[in-house]
Amino acid sequence: MIDGLRQIRWLTDSNRWHGEFVGSAYGSGVSIIFANWPEPGGGPALHRHPYSETFVVREGRVLFEVDGVERAAGAGEIVVVSPGAAHRFTNQGPGPIDMIDIHANGNIVTEWL
């Protein structure tokens, strides 16, 4: 740490943003998942968190399901899921999706449903 600033190099492949940053390890109150799903249909199973999650869609078309309601989002859009809401997302294709998923917690806490 330099004068209150921490800089972390996490990216190992500059052609694909993919991985996790667990903020508590660095004194941060947020955690981030860099989600890259190359294949249409890809995405996580239904789950929830005890805090909000904010999705920044950088590339592609994503179908979100939140508490049984579906909504599509594309590059340049932001989706916020409330604490405790059951959710999942799916790559709608035809190409990859690239998102930044911001967890409003220093640790990633997931309940798979």
PDB file of C-alpha atoms in Angstrom:
ATOM      1  CA  MET A   1       0.000   0.000   0.000  1.00  0.00           C
ATOM      2  CA  ILE A   2       1.264   3.457  -0.917  1.00  0.00           C
ATOM      3  CA  ASP A   3      -0.357   6.444   0.875  1.00  0.00           C
ATOM      4  CA  GLY A   4      -3.730   4.686   1.190  1.00  0.00           C
ATOM      5  CA  LEU A   5      -3.685   3.349  -2.370  1.00  0.00           C
ATOM      6  CA  ARG A   6      -3.608  -0.341  -3.280  1.00  0.00           C
ATOM      7  CA  GLN A   7      -3.083  -1.472  -6.839  1.00  0.00           C
ATOM      8  CA  ILE A   8      -3.725  -5.106  -7.740  1.00  0.00           C
ATOM      9  CA  ARG A   9      -2.875  -6.796 -11.026  1.00  0.00           C
ATOM     10  CA  TRP A  10      -5.400  -9.601 -11.444  1.00  0.00           C
ATOM     11  CA  LEU A  11      -5.748  -9.955 -15.226  1.00  0.00           C
ATOM     12  CA  THR A  12      -3.711 -12.866 -16.584  1.00  0.00           C
ATOM     13  CA  ASP A  13      -5.064 -12.886 -20.157  1.00  0.00           C
ATOM     14  CA  SER A  14      -5.449  -9.427 -21.701  1.00  0.00           C
ATOM     15  CA  ASN A  15      -7.786 -10.866 -24.368  1.00  0.00           C
ATOM     16  CA  ARG A  16     -10.356 -12.139 -21.845  1.00  0.00           C
ATOM     17  CA  TRP A  17     -11.575 -10.346 -18.744  1.00  0.00           C
ATOM     18  CA  HIS A  18     -12.436 -13.217 -16.428  1.00  0.00           C
ATOM     19  CA  GLY A  19     -11.930 -13.764 -12.700  1.00  0.00           C
ATOM     20  CA  GLU A  20     -12.800 -12.534  -9.240  1.00  0.00           C
ATOM     21  CA  PHE A  21     -11.649  -9.773  -6.913  1.00  0.00           C
ATOM     22  CA  VAL A  22     -12.539 -10.413  -3.262  1.00  0.00           C
ATOM     23  CA  GLY A  23     -12.385  -6.970  -1.735  1.00  0.00           C
ATOM     24  CA  SER A  24     -12.036  -7.916   1.942  1.00  0.00           C
ATOM     25  CA  ALA A  25      -8.494  -9.166   1.241  1.00  0.00           C
ATOM     26  CA  TYR A  26      -7.560  -5.600   0.281  1.00  0.00           C
ATOM     27  CA  GLY A  27      -9.650  -3.575   2.722  1.00  0.00           C
ATOM     28  CA  SER A  28     -12.463  -2.981   0.222  1.00  0.00           C
ATOM     29  CA  GLY A  29     -16.189  -3.256   0.959  1.00  0.00           C
ATOM     30  CA  VAL A  30     -17.005  -4.579  -2.533  1.00  0.00           C
ATOM     31  CA  SER A  31     -16.149  -7.718  -4.483  1.00  0.00           C
ATOM     32  CA  ILE A  32     -16.172  -8.019  -8.263  1.00  0.00           C
ATOM     33  CA  ILE A  33     -16.682 -10.880 -10.676  1.00  0.00           C
ATOM     34  CA  PHE A  34     -15.469 -10.293 -14.225  1.00  0.00           C
ATOM     35  CA  ALA A  35     -17.845 -12.558 -16.136  1.00  0.00           C
ATOM     36  CA  ASN A  36     -17.077 -13.692 -19.663  1.00  0.00           C
ATOM     37  CA  TRP A  37     -19.337 -16.374 -21.132  1.00  0.00           C
ATOM     38  CA  PRO A  38     -18.254 -17.119 -24.709  1.00  0.00           C
ATOM     39  CA  GLU A  39     -21.039 -19.551 -25.653  1.00  0.00           C
ATOM     40  CA  PRO A  40     -24.743 -18.745 -26.093  1.00  0.00           C
ATOM     41  CA  GLY A  41     -26.762 -20.340 -23.294  1.00  0.00           C
ATOM     42  CA  GLY A  42     -23.925 -20.009 -20.769  1.00  0.00           C
ATOM     43  CA  GLY A  43     -24.469 -18.524 -17.325  1.00  0.00           C
ATOM     44  CA  PRO A  44     -24.739 -19.443 -13.658  1.00  0.00           C
ATOM     45  CA  ALA A  45     -27.529 -21.420 -11.983  1.00  0.00           C
ATOM     46  CA  LEU A  46     -30.252 -19.704  -9.963  1.00  0.00           C
ATOM     47  CA  HIS A  47     -28.825 -18.145  -6.787  1.00  0.00           C
ATOM     48  CA  ARG A  48     -29.083 -15.194  -4.410  1.00  0.00           C
ATOM     49  CA  HIS A  49     -26.948 -12.956  -2.207  1.00  0.00           C
ATOM     50  CA  PRO A  50     -27.744 -11.166   1.084  1.00  0.00           C
ATOM     51  CA  TYR A  51     -26.647  -7.867  -0.538  1.00  0.00           C
ATOM     52  CA  SER A  52     -27.299  -6.128  -3.856  1.00  0.00           C
ATOM     53  CA  GLU A  53     -25.450  -7.063  -7.037  1.00  0.00           C
ATOM     54  CA  THR A  54     -24.881  -4.620  -9.876  1.00  0.00           C
ATOM     55  CA  PHE A  55     -24.164  -5.886 -13.400  1.00  0.00           C
ATOM     56  CA  VAL A  56     -22.408  -3.703 -15.966  1.00  0.00           C
ATOM     57  CA  VAL A  57     -22.905  -5.249 -19.409  1.00  0.00           C
ATOM     58  CA  ARG A  58     -19.855  -4.477 -21.537  1.00  0.00           C
ATOM     59  CA  GLU A  59     -20.570  -6.734 -24.524  1.00  0.00           C
ATOM     60  CA  GLY A  60     -23.320  -9.013 -25.818  1.00  0.00           C
ATOM     61  CA  ARG A  61     -26.967  -9.696 -24.980  1.00  0.00           C
ATOM     62  CA  VAL A  62     -27.906 -11.122 -21.594  1.00  0.00           C
ATOM     63  CA  LEU A  63     -31.226 -12.501 -20.384  1.00  0.00           C
ATOM     64  CA  PHE A  64     -31.671 -11.874 -16.655  1.00  0.00           C
ATOM     65  CA  GLU A  65     -34.201 -13.757 -14.554  1.00  0.00           C
ATOM     66  CA  VAL A  66     -34.913 -12.062 -11.209  1.00  0.00           C
ATOM     67  CA  ASP A  67     -37.554 -13.554  -8.910  1.00  0.00           C
ATOM     68  CA  GLY A  68     -39.185 -15.216 -11.934  1.00  0.00           C
ATOM     69  CA  VAL A  69     -39.273 -12.075 -14.111  1.00  0.00           C
ATOM     70  CA  GLU A  70     -37.156 -12.057 -17.291  1.00  0.00           C
ATOM     71  CA  ARG A  71     -35.565  -8.980 -18.787  1.00  0.00           C
ATOM     72  CA  ALA A  72     -32.962  -8.631 -21.544  1.00  0.00           C
ATOM     73  CA  ALA A  73     -30.004  -6.255 -21.350  1.00  0.00           C
ATOM     74  CA  GLY A  74     -27.237  -5.345 -23.756  1.00  0.00           C
ATOM     75  CA  ALA A  75     -23.890  -3.612 -23.939  1.00  0.00           C
ATOM     76  CA  GLY A  76     -23.940  -0.265 -22.162  1.00  0.00           C
ATOM     77  CA  GLU A  77     -26.742  -1.193 -19.756  1.00  0.00           C
ATOM     78  CA  ILE A  78     -26.608  -1.644 -15.980  1.00  0.00           C
ATOM     79  CA  VAL A  79     -28.847  -4.062 -14.065  1.00  0.00           C
ATOM     80  CA  VAL A  80     -29.232  -3.955 -10.260  1.00  0.00           C
ATOM     81  CA  VAL A  81     -30.541  -6.983  -8.363  1.00  0.00           C
ATOM     82  CA  SER A  82     -31.891  -6.352  -4.844  1.00  0.00           C
ATOM     83  CA  PRO A  83     -30.586  -8.212  -1.787  1.00  0.00           C
ATOM     84  CA  GLY A  84     -32.154 -11.656  -1.424  1.00  0.00           C
ATOM     85  CA  ALA A  85     -33.628 -11.756  -4.955  1.00  0.00           C
ATOM     86  CA  ALA A  86     -33.267 -15.121  -6.684  1.00  0.00           C
ATOM     87  CA  HIS A  87     -31.490 -14.499  -9.995  1.00  0.00           C
ATOM     88  CA  ARG A  88     -29.512 -15.902 -12.882  1.00  0.00           C
ATOM     89  CA  PHE A  89     -28.413 -14.717 -16.289  1.00  0.00           C
ATOM     90  CA  THR A  90     -27.899 -16.383 -19.644  1.00  0.00           C
ATOM     91  CA  ASN A  91     -25.874 -15.424 -22.711  1.00  0.00           C
ATOM     92  CA  GLN A  92     -28.445 -14.827 -25.473  1.00  0.00           C
ATOM     93  CA  GLY A  93     -25.819 -14.940 -28.222  1.00  0.00           C
ATOM     94  CA  PRO A  94     -24.849 -14.935 -30.925  1.00  0.00           C
ATOM     95  CA  GLY A  95     -21.444 -13.927 -29.496  1.00  0.00           C
ATOM     96  CA  PRO A  96     -19.912 -13.769 -26.026  1.00  0.00           C
ATOM     97  CA  ILE A  97     -21.084 -11.719 -23.072  1.00  0.00           C
ATOM     98  CA  ASP A  98     -18.662  -9.669 -21.024  1.00  0.00           C
ATOM     99  CA  MET A  99     -19.878  -8.176 -17.726  1.00  0.00           C
ATOM    100  CA  ILE A 100     -18.585  -6.657 -14.530  1.00  0.00           C
ATOM    101  CA  ASP A 101     -20.632  -7.977 -11.586  1.00  0.00           C
ATOM    102  CA  ILE A 102     -20.232  -5.794  -8.494  1.00  0.00           C
ATOM    103  CA  HIS A 103     -21.113  -7.403  -5.161  1.00  0.00           C
ATOM    104  CA  ALA A 104     -21.912  -4.865  -2.425  1.00  0.00           C
ATOM    105  CA  ASN A 105     -19.893  -6.863   0.099  1.00  0.00           C
ATOM    106  CA  GLY A 106     -16.230  -7.462   0.839  1.00  0.00           C
ATOM    107  CA  ASN A 107     -16.781 -11.210   0.383  1.00  0.00           C
ATOM    108  CA  ILE A 108     -18.802 -13.089  -2.209  1.00  0.00           C
ATOM    109  CA  VAL A 109     -21.639 -14.854  -0.395  1.00  0.00           C
ATOM    110  CA  THR A 110     -23.824 -17.048  -2.628  1.00  0.00           C
ATOM    111  CA  GLU A 111     -26.746 -19.323  -1.835  1.00  0.00           C
ATOM    112  CA  TRP A 112     -27.306 -21.686  -4.780  1.00  0.00           C
ATOM    113  CA  LEU A 113     -30.983 -22.523  -5.264  1.00  0.00           C
TER     114      LEU A 113
END
